Short mmCIF file of N, CA and C in Angstrom, two decimals:
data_model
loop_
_atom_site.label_atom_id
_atom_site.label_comp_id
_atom_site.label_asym_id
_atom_site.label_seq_id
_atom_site.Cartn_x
_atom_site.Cartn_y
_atom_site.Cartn_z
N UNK A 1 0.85 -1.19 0.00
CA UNK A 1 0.00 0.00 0.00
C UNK A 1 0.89 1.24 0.00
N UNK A 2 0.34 2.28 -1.01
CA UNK A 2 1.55 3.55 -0.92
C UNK A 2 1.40 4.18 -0.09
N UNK A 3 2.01 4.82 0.66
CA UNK A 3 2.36 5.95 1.46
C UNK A 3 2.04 7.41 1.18
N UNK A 4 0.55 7.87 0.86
CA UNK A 4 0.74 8.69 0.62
C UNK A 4 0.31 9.81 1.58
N UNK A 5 0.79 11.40 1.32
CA UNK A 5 0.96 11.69 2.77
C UNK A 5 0.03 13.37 2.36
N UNK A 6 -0.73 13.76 2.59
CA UNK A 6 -1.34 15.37 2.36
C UNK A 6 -0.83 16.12 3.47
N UNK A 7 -0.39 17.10 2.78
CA UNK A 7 0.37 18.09 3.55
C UNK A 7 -0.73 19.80 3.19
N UNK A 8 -0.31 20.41 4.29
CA UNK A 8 -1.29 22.21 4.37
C UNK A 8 -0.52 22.74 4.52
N UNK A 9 -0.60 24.32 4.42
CA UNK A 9 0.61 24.95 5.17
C UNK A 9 0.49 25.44 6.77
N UNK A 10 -0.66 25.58 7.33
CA UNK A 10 -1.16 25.66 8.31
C UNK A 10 -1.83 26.96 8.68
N UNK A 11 -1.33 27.60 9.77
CA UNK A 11 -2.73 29.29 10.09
C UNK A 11 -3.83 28.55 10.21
N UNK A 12 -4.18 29.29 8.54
CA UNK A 12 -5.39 29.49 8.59
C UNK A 12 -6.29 27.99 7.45
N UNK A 13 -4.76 27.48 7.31
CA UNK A 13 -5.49 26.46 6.38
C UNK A 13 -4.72 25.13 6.87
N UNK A 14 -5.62 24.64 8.59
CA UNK A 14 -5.68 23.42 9.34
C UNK A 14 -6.83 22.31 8.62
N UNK A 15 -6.15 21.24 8.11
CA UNK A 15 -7.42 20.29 7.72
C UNK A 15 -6.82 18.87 8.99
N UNK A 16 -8.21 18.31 9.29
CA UNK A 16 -7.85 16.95 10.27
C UNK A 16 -7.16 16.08 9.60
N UNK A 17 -6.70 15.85 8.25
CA UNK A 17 -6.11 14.90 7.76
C UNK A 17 -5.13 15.26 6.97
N UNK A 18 -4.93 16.52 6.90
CA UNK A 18 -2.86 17.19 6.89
C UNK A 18 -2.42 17.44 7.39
N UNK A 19 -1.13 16.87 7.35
CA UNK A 19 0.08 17.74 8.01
C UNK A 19 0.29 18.96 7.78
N UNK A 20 0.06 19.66 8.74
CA UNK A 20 0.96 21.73 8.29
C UNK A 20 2.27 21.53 8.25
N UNK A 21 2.94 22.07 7.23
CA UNK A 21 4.40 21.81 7.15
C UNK A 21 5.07 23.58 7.21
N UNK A 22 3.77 24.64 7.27
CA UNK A 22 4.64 25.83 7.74
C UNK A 22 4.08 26.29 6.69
N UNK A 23 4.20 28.13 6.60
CA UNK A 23 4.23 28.88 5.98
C UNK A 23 5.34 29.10 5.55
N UNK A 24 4.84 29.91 3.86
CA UNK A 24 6.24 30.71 3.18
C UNK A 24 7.19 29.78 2.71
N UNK A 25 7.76 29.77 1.70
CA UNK A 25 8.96 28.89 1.62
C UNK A 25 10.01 28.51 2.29
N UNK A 26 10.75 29.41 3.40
CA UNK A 26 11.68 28.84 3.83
C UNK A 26 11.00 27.78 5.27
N UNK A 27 10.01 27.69 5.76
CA UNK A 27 9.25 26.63 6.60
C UNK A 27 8.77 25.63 6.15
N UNK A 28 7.79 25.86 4.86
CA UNK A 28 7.78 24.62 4.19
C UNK A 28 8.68 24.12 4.09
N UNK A 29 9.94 24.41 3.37
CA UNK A 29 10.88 23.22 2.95
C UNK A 29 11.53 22.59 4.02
N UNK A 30 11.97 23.73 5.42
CA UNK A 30 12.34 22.68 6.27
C UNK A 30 11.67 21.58 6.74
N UNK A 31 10.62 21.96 7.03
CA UNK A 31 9.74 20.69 7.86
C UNK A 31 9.40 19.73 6.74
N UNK A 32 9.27 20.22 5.22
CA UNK A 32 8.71 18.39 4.52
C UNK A 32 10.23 18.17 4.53
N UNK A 33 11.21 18.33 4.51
CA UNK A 33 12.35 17.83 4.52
C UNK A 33 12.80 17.24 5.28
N UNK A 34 12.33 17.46 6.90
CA UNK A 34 12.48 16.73 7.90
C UNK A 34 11.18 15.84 7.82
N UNK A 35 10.48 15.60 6.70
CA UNK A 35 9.28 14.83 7.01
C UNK A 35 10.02 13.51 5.90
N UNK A 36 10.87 14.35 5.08
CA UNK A 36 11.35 12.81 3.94
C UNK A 36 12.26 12.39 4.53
N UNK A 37 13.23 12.73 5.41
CA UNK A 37 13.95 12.44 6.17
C UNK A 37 13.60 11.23 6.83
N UNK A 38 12.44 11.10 7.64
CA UNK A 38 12.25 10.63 9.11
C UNK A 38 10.95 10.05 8.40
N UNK A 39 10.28 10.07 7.62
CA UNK A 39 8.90 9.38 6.99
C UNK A 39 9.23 9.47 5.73
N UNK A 40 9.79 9.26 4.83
CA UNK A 40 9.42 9.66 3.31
C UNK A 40 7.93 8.94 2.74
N UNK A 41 7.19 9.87 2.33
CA UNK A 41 5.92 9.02 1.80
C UNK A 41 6.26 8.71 0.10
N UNK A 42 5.56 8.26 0.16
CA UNK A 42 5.57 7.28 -1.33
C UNK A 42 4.94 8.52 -2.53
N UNK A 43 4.23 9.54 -1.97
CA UNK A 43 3.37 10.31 -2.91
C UNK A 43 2.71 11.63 -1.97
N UNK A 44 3.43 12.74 -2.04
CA UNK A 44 2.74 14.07 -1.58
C UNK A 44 1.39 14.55 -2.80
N UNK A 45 0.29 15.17 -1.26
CA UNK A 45 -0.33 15.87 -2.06
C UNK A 45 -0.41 17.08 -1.18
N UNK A 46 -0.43 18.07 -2.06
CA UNK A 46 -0.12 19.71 -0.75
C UNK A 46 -1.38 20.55 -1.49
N UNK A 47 -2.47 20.41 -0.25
CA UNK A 47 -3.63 21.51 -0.52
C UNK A 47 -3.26 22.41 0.49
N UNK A 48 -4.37 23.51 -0.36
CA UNK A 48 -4.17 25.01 0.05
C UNK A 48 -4.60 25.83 -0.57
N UNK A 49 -4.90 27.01 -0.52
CA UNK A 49 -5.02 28.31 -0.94
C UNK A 49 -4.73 29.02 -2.12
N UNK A 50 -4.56 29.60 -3.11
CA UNK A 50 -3.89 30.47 -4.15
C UNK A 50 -4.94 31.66 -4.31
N UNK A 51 -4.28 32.43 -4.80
CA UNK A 51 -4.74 33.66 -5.37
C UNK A 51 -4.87 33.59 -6.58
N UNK A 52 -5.84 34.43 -7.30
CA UNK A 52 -5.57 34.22 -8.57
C UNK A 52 -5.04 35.38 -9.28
N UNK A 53 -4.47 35.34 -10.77
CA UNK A 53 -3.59 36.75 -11.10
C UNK A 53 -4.87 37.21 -12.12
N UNK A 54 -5.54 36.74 -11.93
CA UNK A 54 -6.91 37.31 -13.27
C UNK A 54 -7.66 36.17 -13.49
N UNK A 55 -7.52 34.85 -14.28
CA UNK A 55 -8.53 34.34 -15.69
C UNK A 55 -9.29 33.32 -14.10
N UNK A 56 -8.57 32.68 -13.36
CA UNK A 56 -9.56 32.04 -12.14
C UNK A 56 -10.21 32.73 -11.30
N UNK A 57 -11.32 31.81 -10.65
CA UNK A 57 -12.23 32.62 -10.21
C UNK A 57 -12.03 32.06 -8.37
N UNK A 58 -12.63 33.17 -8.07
CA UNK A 58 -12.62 32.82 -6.41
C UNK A 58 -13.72 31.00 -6.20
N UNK A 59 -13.78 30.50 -5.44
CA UNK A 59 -13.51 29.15 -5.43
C UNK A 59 -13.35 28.23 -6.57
N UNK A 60 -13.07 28.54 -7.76
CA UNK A 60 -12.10 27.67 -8.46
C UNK A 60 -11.51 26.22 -8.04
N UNK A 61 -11.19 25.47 -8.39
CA UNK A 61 -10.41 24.60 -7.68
C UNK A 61 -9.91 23.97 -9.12
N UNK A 62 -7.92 23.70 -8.96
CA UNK A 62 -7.86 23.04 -9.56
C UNK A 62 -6.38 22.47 -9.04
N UNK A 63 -5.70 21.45 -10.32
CA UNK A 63 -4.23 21.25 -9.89
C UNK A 63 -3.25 21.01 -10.50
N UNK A 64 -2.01 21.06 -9.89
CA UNK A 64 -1.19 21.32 -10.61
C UNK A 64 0.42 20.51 -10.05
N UNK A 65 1.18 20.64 -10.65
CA UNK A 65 2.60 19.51 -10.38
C UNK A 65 3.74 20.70 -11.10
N UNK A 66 3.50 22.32 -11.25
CA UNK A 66 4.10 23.34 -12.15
C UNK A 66 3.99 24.28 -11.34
N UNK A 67 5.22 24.89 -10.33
CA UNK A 67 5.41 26.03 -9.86
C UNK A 67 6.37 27.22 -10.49
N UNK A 68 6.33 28.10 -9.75
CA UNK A 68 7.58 29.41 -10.35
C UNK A 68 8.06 30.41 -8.82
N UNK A 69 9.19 30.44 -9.43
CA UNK A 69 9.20 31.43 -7.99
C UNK A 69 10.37 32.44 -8.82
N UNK A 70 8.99 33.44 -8.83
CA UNK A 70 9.40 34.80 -9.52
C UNK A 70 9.03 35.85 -8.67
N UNK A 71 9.83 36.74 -8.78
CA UNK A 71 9.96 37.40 -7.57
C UNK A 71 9.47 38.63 -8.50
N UNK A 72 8.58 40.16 -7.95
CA UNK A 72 8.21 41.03 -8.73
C UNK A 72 9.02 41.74 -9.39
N UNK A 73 10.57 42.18 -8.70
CA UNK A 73 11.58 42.65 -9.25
C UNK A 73 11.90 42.54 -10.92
N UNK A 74 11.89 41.07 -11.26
CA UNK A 74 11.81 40.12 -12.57
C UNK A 74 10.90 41.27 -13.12
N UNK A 75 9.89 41.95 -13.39
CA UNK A 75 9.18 42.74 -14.47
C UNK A 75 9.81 43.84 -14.15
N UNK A 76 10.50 44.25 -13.59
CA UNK A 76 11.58 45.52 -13.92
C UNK A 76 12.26 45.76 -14.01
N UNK A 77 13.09 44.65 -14.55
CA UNK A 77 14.49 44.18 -14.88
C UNK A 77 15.45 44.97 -13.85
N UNK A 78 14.75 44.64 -12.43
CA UNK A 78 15.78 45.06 -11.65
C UNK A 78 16.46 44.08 -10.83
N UNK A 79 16.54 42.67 -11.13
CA UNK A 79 16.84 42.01 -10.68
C UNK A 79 17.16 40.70 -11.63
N UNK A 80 18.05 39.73 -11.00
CA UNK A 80 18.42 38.58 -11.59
C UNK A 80 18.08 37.11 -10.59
N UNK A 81 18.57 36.03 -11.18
CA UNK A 81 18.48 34.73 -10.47
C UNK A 81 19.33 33.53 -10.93
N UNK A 82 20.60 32.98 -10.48
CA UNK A 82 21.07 31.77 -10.89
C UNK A 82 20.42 30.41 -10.99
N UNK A 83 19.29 30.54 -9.97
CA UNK A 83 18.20 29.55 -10.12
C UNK A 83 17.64 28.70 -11.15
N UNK A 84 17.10 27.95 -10.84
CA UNK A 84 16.03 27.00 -12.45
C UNK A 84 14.41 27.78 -11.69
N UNK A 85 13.90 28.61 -12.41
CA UNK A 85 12.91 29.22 -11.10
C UNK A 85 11.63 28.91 -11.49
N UNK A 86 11.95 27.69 -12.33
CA UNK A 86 10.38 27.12 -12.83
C UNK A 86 10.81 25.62 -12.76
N UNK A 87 9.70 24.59 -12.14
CA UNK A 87 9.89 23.28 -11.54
C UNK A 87 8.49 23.14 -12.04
N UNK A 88 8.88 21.49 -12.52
CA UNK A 88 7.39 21.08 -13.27
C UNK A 88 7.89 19.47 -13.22
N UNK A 89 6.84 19.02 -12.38
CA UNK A 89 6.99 17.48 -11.95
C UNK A 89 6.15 16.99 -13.28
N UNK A 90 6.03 17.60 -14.33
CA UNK A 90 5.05 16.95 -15.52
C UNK A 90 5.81 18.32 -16.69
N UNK A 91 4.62 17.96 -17.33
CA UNK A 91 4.94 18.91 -18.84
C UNK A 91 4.23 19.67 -18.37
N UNK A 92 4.88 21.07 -18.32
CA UNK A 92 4.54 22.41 -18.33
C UNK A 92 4.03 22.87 -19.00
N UNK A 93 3.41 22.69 -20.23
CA UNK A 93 2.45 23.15 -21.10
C UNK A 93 1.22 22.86 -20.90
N UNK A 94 1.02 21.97 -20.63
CA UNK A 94 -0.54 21.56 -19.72
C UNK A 94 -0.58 22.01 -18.10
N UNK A 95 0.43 22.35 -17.76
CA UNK A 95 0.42 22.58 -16.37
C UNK A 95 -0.56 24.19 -16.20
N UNK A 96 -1.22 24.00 -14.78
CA UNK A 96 -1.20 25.61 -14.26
C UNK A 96 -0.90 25.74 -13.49
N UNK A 97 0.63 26.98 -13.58
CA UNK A 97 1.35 27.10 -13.15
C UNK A 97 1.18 28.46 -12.05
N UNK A 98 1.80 27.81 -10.88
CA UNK A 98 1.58 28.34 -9.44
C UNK A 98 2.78 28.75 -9.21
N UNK A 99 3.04 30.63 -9.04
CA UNK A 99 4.14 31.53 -8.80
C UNK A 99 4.06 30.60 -6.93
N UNK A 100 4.80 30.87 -6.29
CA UNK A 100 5.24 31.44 -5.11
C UNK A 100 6.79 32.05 -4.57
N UNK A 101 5.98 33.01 -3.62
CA UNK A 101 6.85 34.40 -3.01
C UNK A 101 6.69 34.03 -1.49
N UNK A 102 7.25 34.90 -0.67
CA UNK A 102 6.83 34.86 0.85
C UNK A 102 6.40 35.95 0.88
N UNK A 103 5.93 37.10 -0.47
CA UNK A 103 5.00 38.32 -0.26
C UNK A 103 4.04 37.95 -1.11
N UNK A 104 2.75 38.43 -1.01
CA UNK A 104 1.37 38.42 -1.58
C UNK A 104 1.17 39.52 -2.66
N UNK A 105 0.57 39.20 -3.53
CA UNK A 105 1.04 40.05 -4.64
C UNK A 105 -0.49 41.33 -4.36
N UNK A 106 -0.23 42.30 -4.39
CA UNK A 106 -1.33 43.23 -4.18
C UNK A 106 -1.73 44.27 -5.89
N UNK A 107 -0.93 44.19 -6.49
CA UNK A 107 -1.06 45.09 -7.64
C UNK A 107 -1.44 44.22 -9.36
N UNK A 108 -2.36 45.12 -9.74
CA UNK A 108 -3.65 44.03 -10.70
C UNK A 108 -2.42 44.04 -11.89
N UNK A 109 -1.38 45.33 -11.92
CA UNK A 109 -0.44 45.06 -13.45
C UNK A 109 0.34 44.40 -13.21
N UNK A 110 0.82 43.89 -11.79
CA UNK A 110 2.14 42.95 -11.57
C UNK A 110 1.38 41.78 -12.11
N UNK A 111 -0.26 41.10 -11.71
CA UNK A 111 -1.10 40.44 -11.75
C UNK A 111 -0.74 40.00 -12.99
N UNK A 112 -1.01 40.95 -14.14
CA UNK A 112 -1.15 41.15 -15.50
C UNK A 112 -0.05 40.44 -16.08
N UNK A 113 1.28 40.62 -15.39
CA UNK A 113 2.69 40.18 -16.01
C UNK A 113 2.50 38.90 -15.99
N UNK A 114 2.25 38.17 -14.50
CA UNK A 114 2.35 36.89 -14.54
C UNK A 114 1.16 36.15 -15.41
N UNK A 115 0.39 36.84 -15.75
CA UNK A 115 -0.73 36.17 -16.95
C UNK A 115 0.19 35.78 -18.02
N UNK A 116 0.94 37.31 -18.73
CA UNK A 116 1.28 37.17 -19.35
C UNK A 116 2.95 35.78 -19.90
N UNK A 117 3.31 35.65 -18.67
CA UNK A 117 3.97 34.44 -18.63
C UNK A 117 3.80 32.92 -18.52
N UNK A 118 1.70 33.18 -18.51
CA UNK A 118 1.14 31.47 -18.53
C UNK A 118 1.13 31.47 -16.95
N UNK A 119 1.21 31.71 -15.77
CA UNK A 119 1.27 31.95 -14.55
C UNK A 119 0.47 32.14 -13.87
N UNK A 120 -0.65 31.41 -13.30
CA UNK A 120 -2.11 31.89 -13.05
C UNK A 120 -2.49 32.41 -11.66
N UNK A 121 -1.74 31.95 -11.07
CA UNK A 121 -1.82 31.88 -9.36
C UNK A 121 -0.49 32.13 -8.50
N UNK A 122 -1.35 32.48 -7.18
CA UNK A 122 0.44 32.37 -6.47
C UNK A 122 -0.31 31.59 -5.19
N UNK A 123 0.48 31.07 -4.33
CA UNK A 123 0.23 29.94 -3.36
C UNK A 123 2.19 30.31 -2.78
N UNK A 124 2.19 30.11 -1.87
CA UNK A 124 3.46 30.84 -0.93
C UNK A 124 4.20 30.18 -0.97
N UNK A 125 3.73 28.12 -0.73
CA UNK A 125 4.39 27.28 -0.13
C UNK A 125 5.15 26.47 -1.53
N UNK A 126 4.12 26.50 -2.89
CA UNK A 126 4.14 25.37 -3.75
C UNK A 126 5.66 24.90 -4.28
N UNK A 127 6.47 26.15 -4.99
CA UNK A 127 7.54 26.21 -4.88
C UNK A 127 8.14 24.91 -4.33
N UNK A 128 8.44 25.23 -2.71
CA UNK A 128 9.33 24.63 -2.09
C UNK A 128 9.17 23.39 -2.06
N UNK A 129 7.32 23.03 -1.65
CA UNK A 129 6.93 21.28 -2.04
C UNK A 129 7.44 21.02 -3.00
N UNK A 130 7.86 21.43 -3.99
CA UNK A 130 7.64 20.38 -5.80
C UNK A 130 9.57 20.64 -5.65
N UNK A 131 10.18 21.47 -5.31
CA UNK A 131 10.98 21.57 -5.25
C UNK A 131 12.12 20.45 -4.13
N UNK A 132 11.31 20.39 -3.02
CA UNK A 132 11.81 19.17 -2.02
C UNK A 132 11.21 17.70 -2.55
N UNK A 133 9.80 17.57 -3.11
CA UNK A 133 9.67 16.72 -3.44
C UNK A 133 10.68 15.70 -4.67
N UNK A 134 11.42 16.59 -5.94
CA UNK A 134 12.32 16.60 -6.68
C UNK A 134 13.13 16.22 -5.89
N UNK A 135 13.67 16.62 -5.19
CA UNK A 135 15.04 16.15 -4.77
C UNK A 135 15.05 14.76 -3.97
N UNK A 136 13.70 14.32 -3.18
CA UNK A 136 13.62 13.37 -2.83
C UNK A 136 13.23 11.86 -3.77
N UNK A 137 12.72 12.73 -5.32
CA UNK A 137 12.26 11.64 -5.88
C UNK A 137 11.05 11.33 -5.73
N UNK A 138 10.32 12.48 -5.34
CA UNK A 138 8.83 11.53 -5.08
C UNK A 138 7.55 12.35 -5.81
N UNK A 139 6.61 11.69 -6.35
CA UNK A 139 5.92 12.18 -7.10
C UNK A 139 4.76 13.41 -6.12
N UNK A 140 4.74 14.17 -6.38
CA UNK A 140 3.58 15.50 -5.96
C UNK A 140 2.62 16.12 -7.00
N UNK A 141 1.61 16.25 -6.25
CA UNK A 141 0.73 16.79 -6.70
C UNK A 141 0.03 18.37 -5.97
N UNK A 142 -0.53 19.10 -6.58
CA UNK A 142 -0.91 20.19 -5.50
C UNK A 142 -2.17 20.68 -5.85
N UNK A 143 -3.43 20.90 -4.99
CA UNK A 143 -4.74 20.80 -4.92
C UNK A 143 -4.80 22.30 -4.47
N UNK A 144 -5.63 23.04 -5.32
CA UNK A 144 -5.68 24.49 -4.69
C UNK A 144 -7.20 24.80 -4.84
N UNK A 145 -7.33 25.61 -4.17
CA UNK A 145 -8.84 26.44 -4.06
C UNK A 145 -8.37 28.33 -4.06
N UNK A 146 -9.35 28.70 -4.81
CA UNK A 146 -8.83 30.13 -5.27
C UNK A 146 -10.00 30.54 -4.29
N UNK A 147 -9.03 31.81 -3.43
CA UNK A 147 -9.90 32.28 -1.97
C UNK A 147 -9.99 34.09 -2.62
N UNK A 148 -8.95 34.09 -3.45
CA UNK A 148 -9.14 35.94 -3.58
C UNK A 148 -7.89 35.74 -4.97
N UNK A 149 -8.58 37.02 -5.85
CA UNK A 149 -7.62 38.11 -6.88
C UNK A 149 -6.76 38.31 -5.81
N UNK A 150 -5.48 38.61 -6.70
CA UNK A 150 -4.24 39.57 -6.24
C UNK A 150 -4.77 40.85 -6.61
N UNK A 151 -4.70 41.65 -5.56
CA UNK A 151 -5.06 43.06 -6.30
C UNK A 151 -5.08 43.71 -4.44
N UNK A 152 -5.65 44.78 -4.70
CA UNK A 152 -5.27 45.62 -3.17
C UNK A 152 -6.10 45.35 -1.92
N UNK A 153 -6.96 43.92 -1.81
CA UNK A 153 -7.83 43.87 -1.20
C UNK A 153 -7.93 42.62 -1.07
N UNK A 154 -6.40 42.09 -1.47
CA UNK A 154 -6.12 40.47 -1.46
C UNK A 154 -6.66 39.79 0.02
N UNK A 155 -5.98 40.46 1.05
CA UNK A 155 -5.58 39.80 2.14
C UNK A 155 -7.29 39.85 2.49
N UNK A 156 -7.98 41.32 2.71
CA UNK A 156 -9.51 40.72 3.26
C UNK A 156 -10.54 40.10 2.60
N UNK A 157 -9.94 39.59 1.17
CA UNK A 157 -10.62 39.05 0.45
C UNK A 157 -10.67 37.53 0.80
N UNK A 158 -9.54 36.82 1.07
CA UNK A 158 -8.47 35.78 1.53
C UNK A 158 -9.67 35.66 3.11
N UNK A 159 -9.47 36.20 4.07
CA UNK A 159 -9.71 36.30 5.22
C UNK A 159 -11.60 36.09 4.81
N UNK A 160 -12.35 36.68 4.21
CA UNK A 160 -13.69 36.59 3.68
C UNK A 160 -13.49 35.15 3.14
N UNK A 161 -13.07 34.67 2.41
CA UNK A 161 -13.42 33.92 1.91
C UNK A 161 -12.99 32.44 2.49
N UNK A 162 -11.88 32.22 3.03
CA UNK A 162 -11.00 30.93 3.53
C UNK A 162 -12.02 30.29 4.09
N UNK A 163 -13.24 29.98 4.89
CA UNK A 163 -13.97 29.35 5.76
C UNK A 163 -14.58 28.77 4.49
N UNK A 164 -15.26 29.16 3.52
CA UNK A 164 -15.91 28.34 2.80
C UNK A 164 -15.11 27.75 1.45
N UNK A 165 -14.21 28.32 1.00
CA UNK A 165 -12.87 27.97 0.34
C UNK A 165 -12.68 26.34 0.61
N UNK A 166 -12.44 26.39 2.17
CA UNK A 166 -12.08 25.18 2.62
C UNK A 166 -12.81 24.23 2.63
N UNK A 167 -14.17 24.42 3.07
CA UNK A 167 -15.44 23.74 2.53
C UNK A 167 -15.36 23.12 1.07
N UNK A 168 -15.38 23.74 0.19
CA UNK A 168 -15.46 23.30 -1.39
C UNK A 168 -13.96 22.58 -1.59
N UNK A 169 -12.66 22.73 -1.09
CA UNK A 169 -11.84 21.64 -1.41
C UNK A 169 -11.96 20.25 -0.84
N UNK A 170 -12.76 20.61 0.87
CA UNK A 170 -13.09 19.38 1.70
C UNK A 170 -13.92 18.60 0.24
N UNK A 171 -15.00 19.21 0.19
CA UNK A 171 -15.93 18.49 -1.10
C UNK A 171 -15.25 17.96 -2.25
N UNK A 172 -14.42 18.79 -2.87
CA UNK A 172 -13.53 18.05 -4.12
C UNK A 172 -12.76 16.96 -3.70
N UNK A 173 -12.02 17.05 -2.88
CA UNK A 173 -11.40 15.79 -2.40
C UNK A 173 -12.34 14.87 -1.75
N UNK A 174 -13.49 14.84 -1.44
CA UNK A 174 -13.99 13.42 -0.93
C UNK A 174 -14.79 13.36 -2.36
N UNK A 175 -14.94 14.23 -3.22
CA UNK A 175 -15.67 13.60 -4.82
C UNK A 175 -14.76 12.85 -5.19
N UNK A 176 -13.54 13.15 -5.62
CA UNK A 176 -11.89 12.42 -6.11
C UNK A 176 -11.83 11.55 -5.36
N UNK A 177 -12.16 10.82 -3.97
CA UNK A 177 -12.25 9.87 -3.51
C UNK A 177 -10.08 10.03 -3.22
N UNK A 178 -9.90 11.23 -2.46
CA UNK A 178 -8.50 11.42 -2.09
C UNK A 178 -8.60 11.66 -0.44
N UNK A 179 -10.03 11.40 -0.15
CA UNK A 179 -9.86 11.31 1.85
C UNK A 179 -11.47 10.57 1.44
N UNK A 180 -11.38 10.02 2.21
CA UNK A 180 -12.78 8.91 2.49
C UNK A 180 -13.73 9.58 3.64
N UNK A 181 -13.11 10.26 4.24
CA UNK A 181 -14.32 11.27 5.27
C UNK A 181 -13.05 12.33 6.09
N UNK A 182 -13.86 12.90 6.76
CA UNK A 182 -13.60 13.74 7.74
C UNK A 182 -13.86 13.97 8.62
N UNK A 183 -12.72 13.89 9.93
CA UNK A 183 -12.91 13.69 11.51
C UNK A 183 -12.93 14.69 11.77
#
């Protein structure tokens, strides 16, 4: 039987049958890293949250195995990266692809850029999952529910919406038959 293991990032998005592995990228990666370490599961799945940069809609739900971690600087060519800053546990052309930052994007033309790069969403943690998951070898997947636009009204949009957000992924995942109930 595989090992497979659902991971959250935690706050505000506690489910009874994930592990929180932390906010932001540099927490996520420590703790699933100390989780492949000391448990490696056979198969991550990391639900959670995203924003959307425009074409998704607030509860949306969809998924993806295609992150980016582009930082806003990148559209004003005021900045660089030695990095590979796009990770895609599949083909990236079918992927939808999930930015994450450890800042929340608030402005609708930064929004606009990452459209324009195929980039639909940002999610804080995804990054670092698909990124630790790679290095361990293990296949991931990532389950999102769209709680708010990026734009200037992200965060109380986010805060409005997360209670029932969470509701409609609880529902998608027991339709997908990826949790059998909830304690």
């Amino acid at each position: 039987m595989k090992h497979i293991k659902i991971i959250s990032s935690g706050n505000k998005e506690i489910f009874p049958f994930a592990l929180p592995i932390g906010i932001g990228l540099i927490d996520s990666a420590i703790n699933l890293t100390k989780l492949c370490e000391f448990d490696k599961p056979d198969f991550l799945i990391f639900i959670g949250s995203a924003g959307s940069y425009g074409n998704l809609k607030p509860f949306d739900i969809f998924e993806s195995k295609a992150a980016s971690n582009i930082e806003h600087c990148f559209f004003k060519n005021d900045c660089y990266t030695p990095i590979d800053n796009i990770i895609s546990l599949s083909d990236v052309s079918r992927e939808t692809i999930v930015n994450s930052s450890n800042y929340i994007t608030t402005d609708e033309l930064i929004s606009k850029a990452y459209l324009k790069l195929n980039i639909q969403a940002e999610n804080m943690e995804f990054f670092s999952v698909l990124k630790v998951a790679k290095e361990y070898n293990i296949p991931a997947l990532g389950i999102f529910v769209v709680t708010n636009y990026c734009h200037k009204e992200a965060h109380k949009e986010y805060v409005s919406n997360i209670k029932k957000a969470k509701e409609k992924l609880i529902e998608y995942l027991l339709e997908k038959q990826i949790i059998k109930e909830v304690k």
